[in-house]
Short mmCIF file of C-alpha atoms and ligand atoms in Angstrom, two decimals:
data_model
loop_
_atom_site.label_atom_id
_atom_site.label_comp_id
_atom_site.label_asym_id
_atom_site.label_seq_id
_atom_site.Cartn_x
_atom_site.Cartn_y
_atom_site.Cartn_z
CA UNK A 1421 0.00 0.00 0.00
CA UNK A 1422 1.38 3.63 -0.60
CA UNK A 1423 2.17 5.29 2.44
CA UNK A 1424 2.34 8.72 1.05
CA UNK A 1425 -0.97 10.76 -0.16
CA UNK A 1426 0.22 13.05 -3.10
CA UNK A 1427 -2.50 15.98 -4.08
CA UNK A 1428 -2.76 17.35 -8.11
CA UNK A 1429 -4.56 20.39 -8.66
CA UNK A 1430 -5.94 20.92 -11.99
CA UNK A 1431 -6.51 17.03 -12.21
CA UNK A 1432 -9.45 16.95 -14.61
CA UNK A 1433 -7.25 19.33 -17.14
CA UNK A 1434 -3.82 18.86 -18.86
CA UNK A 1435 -0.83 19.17 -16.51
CA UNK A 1436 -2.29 17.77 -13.39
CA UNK A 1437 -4.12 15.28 -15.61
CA UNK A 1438 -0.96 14.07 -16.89
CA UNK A 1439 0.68 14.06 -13.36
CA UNK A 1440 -2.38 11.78 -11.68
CA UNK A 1441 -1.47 9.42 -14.94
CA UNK A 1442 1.68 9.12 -13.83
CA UNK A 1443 1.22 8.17 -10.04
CA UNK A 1444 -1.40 5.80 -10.89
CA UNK A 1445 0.76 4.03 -13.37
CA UNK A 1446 4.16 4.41 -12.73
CA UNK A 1447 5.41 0.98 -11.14
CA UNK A 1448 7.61 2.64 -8.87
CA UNK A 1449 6.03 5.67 -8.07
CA UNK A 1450 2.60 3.91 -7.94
CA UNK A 1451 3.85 2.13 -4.89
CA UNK A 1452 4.97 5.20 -2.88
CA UNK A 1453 2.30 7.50 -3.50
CA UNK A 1454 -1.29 7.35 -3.96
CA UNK A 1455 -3.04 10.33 -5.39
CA UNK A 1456 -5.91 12.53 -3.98
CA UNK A 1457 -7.22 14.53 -7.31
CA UNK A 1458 -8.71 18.05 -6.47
CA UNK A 1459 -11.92 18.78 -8.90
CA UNK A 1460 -14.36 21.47 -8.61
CA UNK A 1461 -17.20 19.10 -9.65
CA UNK A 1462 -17.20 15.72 -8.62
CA UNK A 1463 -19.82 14.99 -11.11
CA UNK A 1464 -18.41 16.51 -14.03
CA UNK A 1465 -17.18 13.11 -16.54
CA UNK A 1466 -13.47 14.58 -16.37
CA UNK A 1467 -13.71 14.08 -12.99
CA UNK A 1468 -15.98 10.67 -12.39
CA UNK A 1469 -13.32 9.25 -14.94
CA UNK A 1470 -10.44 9.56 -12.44
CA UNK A 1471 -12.16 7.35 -9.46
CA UNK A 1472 -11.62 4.59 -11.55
CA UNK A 1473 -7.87 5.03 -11.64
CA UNK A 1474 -6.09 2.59 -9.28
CA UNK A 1475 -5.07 4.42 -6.14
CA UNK A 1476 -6.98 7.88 -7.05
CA UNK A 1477 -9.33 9.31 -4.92
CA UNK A 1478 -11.12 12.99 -5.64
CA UNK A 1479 -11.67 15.24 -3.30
CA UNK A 1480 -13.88 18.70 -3.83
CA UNK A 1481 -11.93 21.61 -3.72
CA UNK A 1482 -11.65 25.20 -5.01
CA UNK A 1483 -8.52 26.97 -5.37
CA UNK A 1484 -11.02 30.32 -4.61
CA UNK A 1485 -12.36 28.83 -1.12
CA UNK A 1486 -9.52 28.52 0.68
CA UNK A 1487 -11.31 26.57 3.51
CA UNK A 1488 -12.25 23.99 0.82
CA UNK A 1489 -8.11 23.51 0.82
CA UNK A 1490 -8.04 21.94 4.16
CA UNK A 1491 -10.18 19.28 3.07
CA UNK A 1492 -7.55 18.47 0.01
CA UNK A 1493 -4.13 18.80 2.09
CA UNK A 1494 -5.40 16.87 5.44
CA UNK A 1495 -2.90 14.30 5.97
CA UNK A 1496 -1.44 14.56 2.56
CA UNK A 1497 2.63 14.18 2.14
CA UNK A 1498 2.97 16.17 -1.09
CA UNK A 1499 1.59 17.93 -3.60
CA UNK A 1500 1.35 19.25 -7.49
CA UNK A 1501 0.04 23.25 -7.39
CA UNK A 1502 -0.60 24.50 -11.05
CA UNK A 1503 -3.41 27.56 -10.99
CA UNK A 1504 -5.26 29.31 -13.72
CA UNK A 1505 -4.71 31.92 -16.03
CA UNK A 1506 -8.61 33.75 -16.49
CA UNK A 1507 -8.12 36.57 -18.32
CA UNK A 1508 -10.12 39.31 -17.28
CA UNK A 1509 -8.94 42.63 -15.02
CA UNK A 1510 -8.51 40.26 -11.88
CA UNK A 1511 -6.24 37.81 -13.26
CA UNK A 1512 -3.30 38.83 -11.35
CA UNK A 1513 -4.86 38.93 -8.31
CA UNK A 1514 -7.24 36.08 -8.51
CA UNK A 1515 -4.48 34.12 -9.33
CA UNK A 1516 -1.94 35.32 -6.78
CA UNK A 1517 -5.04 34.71 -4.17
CA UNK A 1518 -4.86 31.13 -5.36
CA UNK A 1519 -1.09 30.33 -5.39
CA UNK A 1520 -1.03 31.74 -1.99
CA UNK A 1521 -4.29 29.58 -0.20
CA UNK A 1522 -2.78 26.81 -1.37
CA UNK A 1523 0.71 27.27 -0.45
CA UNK A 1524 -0.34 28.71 2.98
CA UNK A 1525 -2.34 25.74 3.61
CA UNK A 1526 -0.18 22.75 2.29
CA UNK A 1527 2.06 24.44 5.11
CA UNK A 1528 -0.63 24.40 7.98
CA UNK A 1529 -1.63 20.91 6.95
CA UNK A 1530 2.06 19.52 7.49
CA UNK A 1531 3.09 19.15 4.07
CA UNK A 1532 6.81 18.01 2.98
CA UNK A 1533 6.60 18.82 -0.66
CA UNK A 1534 5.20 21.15 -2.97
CA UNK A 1535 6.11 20.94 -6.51
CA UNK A 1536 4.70 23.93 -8.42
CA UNK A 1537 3.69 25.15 -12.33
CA UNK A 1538 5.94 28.32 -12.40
CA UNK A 1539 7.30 31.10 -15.28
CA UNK A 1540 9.87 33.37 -15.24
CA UNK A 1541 8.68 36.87 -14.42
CA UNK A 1542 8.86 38.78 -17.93
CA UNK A 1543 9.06 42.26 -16.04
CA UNK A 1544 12.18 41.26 -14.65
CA UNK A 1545 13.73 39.44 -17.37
CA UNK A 1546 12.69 42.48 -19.52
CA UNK A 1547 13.84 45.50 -17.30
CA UNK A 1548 10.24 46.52 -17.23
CA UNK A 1549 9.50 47.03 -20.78
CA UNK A 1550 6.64 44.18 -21.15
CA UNK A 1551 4.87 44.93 -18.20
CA UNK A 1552 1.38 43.08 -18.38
CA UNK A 1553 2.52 39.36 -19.37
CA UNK A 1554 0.25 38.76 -15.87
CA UNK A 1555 0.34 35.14 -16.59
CA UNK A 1556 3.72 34.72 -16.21
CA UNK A 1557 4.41 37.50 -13.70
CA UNK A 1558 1.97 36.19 -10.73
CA UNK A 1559 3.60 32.66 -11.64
CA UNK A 1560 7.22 33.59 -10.77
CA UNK A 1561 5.61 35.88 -7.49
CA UNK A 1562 3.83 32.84 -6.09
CA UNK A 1563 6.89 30.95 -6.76
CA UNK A 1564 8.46 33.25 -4.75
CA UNK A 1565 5.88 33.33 -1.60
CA UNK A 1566 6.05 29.27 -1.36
CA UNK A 1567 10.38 29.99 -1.43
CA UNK A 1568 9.54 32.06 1.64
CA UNK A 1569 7.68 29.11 3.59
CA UNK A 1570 8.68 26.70 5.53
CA UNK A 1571 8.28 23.97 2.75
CA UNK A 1572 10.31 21.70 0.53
CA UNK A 1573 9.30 22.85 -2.99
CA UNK A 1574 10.55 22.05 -6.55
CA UNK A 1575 9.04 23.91 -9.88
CA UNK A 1576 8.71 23.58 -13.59
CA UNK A 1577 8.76 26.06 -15.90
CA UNK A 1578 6.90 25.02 -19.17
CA UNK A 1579 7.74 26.42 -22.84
CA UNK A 1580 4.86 26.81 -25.27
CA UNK A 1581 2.41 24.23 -25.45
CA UNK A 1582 2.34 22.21 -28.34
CA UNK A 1583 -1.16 22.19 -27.34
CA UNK A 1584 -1.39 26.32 -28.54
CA UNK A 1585 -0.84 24.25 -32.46
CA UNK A 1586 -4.73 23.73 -31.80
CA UNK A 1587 -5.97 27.04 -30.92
CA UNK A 1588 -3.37 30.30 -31.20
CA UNK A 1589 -0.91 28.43 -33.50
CA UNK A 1590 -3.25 26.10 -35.50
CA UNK A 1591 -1.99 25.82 -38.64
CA UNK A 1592 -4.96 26.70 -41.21
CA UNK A 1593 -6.35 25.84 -44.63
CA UNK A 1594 -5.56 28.73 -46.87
CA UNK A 1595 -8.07 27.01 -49.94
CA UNK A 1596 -5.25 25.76 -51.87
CA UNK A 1597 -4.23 22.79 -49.90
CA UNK A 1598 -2.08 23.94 -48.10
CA UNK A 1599 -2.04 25.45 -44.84
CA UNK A 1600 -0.62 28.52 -42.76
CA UNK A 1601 0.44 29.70 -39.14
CA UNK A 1602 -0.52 33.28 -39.03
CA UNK A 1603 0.78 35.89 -35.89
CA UNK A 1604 2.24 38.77 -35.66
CA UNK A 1605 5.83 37.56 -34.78
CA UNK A 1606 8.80 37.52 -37.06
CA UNK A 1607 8.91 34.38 -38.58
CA UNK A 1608 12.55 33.46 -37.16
CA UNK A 1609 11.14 34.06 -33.51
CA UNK A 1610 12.28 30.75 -31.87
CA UNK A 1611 9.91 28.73 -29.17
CA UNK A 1612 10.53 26.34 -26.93
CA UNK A 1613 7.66 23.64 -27.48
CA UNK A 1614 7.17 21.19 -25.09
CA UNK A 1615 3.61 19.03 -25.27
CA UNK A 1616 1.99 19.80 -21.60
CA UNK A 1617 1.04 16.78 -21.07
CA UNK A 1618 5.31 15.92 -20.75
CA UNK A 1619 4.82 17.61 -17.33
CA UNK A 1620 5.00 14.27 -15.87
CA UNK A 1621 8.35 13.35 -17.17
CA UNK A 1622 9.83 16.39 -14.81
CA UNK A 1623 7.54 15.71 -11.99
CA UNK A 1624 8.66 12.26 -12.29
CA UNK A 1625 12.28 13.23 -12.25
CA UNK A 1626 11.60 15.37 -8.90
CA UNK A 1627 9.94 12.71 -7.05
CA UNK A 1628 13.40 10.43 -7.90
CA UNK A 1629 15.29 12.47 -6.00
CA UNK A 1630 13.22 15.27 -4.28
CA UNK A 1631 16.41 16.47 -2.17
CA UNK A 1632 18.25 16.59 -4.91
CA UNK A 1633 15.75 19.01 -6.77
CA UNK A 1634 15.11 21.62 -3.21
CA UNK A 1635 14.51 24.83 -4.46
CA UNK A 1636 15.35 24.23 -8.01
CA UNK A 1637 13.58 25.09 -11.31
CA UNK A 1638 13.61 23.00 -14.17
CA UNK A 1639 12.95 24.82 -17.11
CA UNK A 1640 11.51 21.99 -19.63
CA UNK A 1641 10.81 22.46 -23.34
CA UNK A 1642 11.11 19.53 -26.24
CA UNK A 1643 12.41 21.20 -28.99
CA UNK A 1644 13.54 25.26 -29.94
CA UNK A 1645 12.20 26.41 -33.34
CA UNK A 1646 11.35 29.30 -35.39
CA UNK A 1647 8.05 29.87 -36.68
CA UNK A 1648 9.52 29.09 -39.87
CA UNK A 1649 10.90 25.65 -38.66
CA UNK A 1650 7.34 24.95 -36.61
CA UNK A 1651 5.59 25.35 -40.25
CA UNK A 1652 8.39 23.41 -41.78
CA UNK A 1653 7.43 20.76 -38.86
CA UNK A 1654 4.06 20.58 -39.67
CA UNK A 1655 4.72 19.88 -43.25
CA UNK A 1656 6.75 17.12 -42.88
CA UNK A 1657 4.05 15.51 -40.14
CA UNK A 1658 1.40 16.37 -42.32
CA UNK A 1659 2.17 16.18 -45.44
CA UNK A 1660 0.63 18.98 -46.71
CA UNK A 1661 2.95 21.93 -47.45
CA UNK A 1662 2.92 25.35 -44.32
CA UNK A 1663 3.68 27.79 -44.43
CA UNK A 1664 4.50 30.89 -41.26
CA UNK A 1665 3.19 34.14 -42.17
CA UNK A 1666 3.70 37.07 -39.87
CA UNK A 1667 0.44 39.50 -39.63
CA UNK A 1668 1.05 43.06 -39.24
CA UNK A 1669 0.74 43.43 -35.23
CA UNK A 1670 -2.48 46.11 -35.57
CA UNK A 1671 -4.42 43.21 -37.36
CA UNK A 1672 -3.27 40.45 -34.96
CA UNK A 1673 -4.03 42.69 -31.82
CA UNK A 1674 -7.75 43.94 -33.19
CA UNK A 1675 -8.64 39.74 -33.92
CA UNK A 1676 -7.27 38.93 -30.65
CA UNK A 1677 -9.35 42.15 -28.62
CA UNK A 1678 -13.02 40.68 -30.37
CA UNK A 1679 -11.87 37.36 -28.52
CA UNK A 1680 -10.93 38.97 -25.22
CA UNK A 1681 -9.08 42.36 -24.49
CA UNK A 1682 -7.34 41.60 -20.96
CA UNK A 1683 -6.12 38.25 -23.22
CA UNK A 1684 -5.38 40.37 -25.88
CA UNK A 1685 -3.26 43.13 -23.88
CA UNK A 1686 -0.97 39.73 -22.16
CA UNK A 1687 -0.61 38.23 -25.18
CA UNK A 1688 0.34 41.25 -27.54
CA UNK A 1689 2.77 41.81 -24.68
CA UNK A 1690 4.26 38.13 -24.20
CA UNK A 1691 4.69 38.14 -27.98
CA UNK A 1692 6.93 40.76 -28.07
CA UNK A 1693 8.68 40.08 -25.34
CA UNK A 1694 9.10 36.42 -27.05
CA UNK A 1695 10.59 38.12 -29.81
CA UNK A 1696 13.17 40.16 -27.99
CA UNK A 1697 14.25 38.73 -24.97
CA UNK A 1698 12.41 34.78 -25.78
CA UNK A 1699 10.37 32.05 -23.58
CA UNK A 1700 12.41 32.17 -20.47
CA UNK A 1701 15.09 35.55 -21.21
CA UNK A 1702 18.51 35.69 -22.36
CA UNK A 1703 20.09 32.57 -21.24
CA UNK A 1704 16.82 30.08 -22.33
CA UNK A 1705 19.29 28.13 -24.33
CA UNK A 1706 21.56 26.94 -21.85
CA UNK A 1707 18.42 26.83 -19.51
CA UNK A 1708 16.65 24.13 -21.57
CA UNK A 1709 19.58 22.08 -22.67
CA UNK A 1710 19.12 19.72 -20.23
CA UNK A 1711 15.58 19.05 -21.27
CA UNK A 1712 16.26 19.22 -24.91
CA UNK A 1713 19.32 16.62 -24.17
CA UNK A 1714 16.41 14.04 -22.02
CA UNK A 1715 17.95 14.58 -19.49
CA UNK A 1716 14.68 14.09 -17.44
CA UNK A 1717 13.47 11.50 -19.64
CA UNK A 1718 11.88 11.10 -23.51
CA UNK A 1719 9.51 13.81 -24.11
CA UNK A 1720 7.35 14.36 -27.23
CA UNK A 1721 8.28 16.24 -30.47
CA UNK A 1722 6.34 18.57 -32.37
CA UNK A 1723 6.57 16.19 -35.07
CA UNK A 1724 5.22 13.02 -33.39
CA UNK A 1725 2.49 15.72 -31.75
CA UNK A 1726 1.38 17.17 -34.91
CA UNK A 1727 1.09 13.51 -36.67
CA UNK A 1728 -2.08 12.93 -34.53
CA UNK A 1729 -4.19 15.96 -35.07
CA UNK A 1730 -5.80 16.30 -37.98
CA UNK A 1731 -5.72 20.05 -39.82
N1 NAP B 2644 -0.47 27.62 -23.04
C1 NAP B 2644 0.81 27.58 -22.78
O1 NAP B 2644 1.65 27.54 -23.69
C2 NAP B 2644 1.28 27.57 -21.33
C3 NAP B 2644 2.63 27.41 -21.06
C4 NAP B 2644 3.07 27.40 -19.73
C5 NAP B 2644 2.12 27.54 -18.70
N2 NAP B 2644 0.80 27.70 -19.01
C6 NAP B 2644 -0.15 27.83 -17.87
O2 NAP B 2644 -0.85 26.62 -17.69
C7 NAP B 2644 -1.98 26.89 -16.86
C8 NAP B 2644 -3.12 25.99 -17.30
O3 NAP B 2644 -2.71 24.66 -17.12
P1 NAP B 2644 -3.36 23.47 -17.93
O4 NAP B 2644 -3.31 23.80 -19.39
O5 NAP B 2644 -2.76 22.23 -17.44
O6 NAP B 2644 -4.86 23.56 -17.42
P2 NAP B 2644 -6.20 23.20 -18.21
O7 NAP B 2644 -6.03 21.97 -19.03
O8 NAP B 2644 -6.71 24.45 -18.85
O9 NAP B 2644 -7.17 22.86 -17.02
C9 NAP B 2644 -7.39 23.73 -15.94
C10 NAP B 2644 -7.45 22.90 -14.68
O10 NAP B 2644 -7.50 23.79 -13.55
C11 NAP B 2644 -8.61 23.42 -12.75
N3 NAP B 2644 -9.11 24.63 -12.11
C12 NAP B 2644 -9.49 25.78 -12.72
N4 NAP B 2644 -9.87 26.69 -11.80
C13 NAP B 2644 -9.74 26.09 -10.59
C14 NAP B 2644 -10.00 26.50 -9.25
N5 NAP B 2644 -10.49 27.71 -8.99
N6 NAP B 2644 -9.75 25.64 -8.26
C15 NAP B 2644 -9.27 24.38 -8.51
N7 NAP B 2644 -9.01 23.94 -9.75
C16 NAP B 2644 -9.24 24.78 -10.78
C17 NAP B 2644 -9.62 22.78 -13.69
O11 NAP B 2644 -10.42 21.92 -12.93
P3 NAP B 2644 -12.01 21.77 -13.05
O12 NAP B 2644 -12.26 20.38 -13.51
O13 NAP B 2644 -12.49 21.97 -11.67
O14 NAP B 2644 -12.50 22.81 -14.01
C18 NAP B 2644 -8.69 22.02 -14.64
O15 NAP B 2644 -8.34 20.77 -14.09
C19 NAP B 2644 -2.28 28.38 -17.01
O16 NAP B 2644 -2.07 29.01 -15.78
C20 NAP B 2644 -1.26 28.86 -18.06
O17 NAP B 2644 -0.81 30.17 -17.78
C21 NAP B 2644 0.35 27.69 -20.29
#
């Protein structure tokens, strides 16, 4: 029997999805931990579908109701923390709010181990020029309220989903065939993709040797490409030629503002900053050579990722 209850936020979705997969099946890890899956709605099919894991219980829990937090962390040895980007004028603090409960009560519960979802903070990394990437910003701030706490902790920074190739990034028919990435970065702005689901190959490589990994972020992406090598990609997956075209920035911002402004304001932001300073600043290279080298373990490419979606 495990002796150790390990809680995943954001069970029902993909990170924390991909981590309960992991502790249910992992023959090692399996046998230490069992997992307790926080969902909003017990009821919801996302979330009846992980009872009948082996070792998963769910437990009802909302990162907004902090006293619904006690109920998730009582008795519990570790845990997975990932919170959501909503993209309206309270993101930042909605989501700082939630970072924080959670933290603060892992703590109060007895907790050994947190292992938390984080980004680098884009203000800092860009001197203050890109000042509203609020997704990534209250990510590296709760990061840095759990280092305050009297916790263990561990976190992963992600690159871009290869996941976004289905909504921001989807590569479209143009009526000829063939089919196009459209935004308005320079097509030789490189990404680090990295399929969220992969998640569990770092989280995996934490709970090997949790001492080891104290404090430390691993900063995990799959591949680095251009825009032109990502269309290149998805030709040779596909088979059908793509092509990267970059939009002029005024007609990329007013398509993304009739979706959602506060999204469109973050994103027109994070963009930019991608193209000067990239994903995680400066140094990103070096930063994700380990996890381009598999060093953590085999992660997906863009080209085995694109091969089952159909465009
Ligand atoms: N897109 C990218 O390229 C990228 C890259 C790096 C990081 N990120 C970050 O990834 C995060 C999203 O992660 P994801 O894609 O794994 O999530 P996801 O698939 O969108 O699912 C969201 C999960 O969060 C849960 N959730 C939402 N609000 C909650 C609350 N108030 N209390 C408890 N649980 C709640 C949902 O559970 P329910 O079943 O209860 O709804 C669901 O399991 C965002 O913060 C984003 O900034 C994105």
């Amino acid at each position: 029997m495990p002796s150790k209850v390990f809680v995943v936020f954001g069970a029902t979705g993909q990170q924390g999805g991909a981590v309960v997969k992991l502790l249910t099946s992992d023959p090692v890890l399996s046998q230490e931990y069992s997992v307790r899956a926080v969902v909003r709605d017990p009821s919801k099919p996302a979330a009846v579908a992980l009872k009948n894991l082996p070792g998963c219980e769910i437990v009802q829990a909302d990162l907004d109701d902090k006293v619904s937090l006690y109920r998730a962390f009582e008795g519990a040895h570790s845990a997975f923390l990932v919170t959501n980007s909503i993209f309206d004028e309270h993101l930042y603090e909605r989501e700082y709010a939630q970072g924080q409960a959670a933290a603060d009560v892992a703590v109060e519960a007895g907790l050994k181990y947190l292992i938390f979802s984080t980004l680098p903070s884009v203000r800092k990394l860009s001197s203050n020029r890109y000042t509203k990437v609020w997704q990534f910003d209250v990510k590296y701030e709760i990061e840095q309220y759990i280092r305050g706490l009297p916790i263990s902790s561990a976190f992963i920074a992600m690159g871009c989903f290869m996941q976004n190739l289905t909504n921001a990034l989807k590569p479209r028919p143009v009526g000829d065939g063939t089919l196009e990435i459209a935004t308005s970065m320079p097509p030789d702005t490189k990404l680090l993709m990295i399929d969220a689901t992969d998640i569990s190959v770092f989280v995996a490589a934490i709970l090997r040797e949790p001492d080891a990994c104290q404090g430390k972020i691993i900063h995990a992406a799959a591949e680095l490409r251009s825009l032109d090598e990502l269309a290149q990609t998805v030709s040779l997956a596909t088979g059908k030629t793509t092509r990267y075209r970059q939009l002029p920035a005024t007609a990329f911002r007013t398509f993304m503002e009739d979706m959602n402004p506060t999204f469109a304001e973050d994103s027109m932001e994070m963009l930019g900053y991608y193209q000067e300073f990239g994903c995680f600043g400066p140094n990103m290279e070096e930063l994700v050579q380990p996890s381009i080298d598999r060093e953590y373990g085999a992660l997906r490419s863009v080209q085995e990722y694109v091969k089952e979606l159909d465009f």
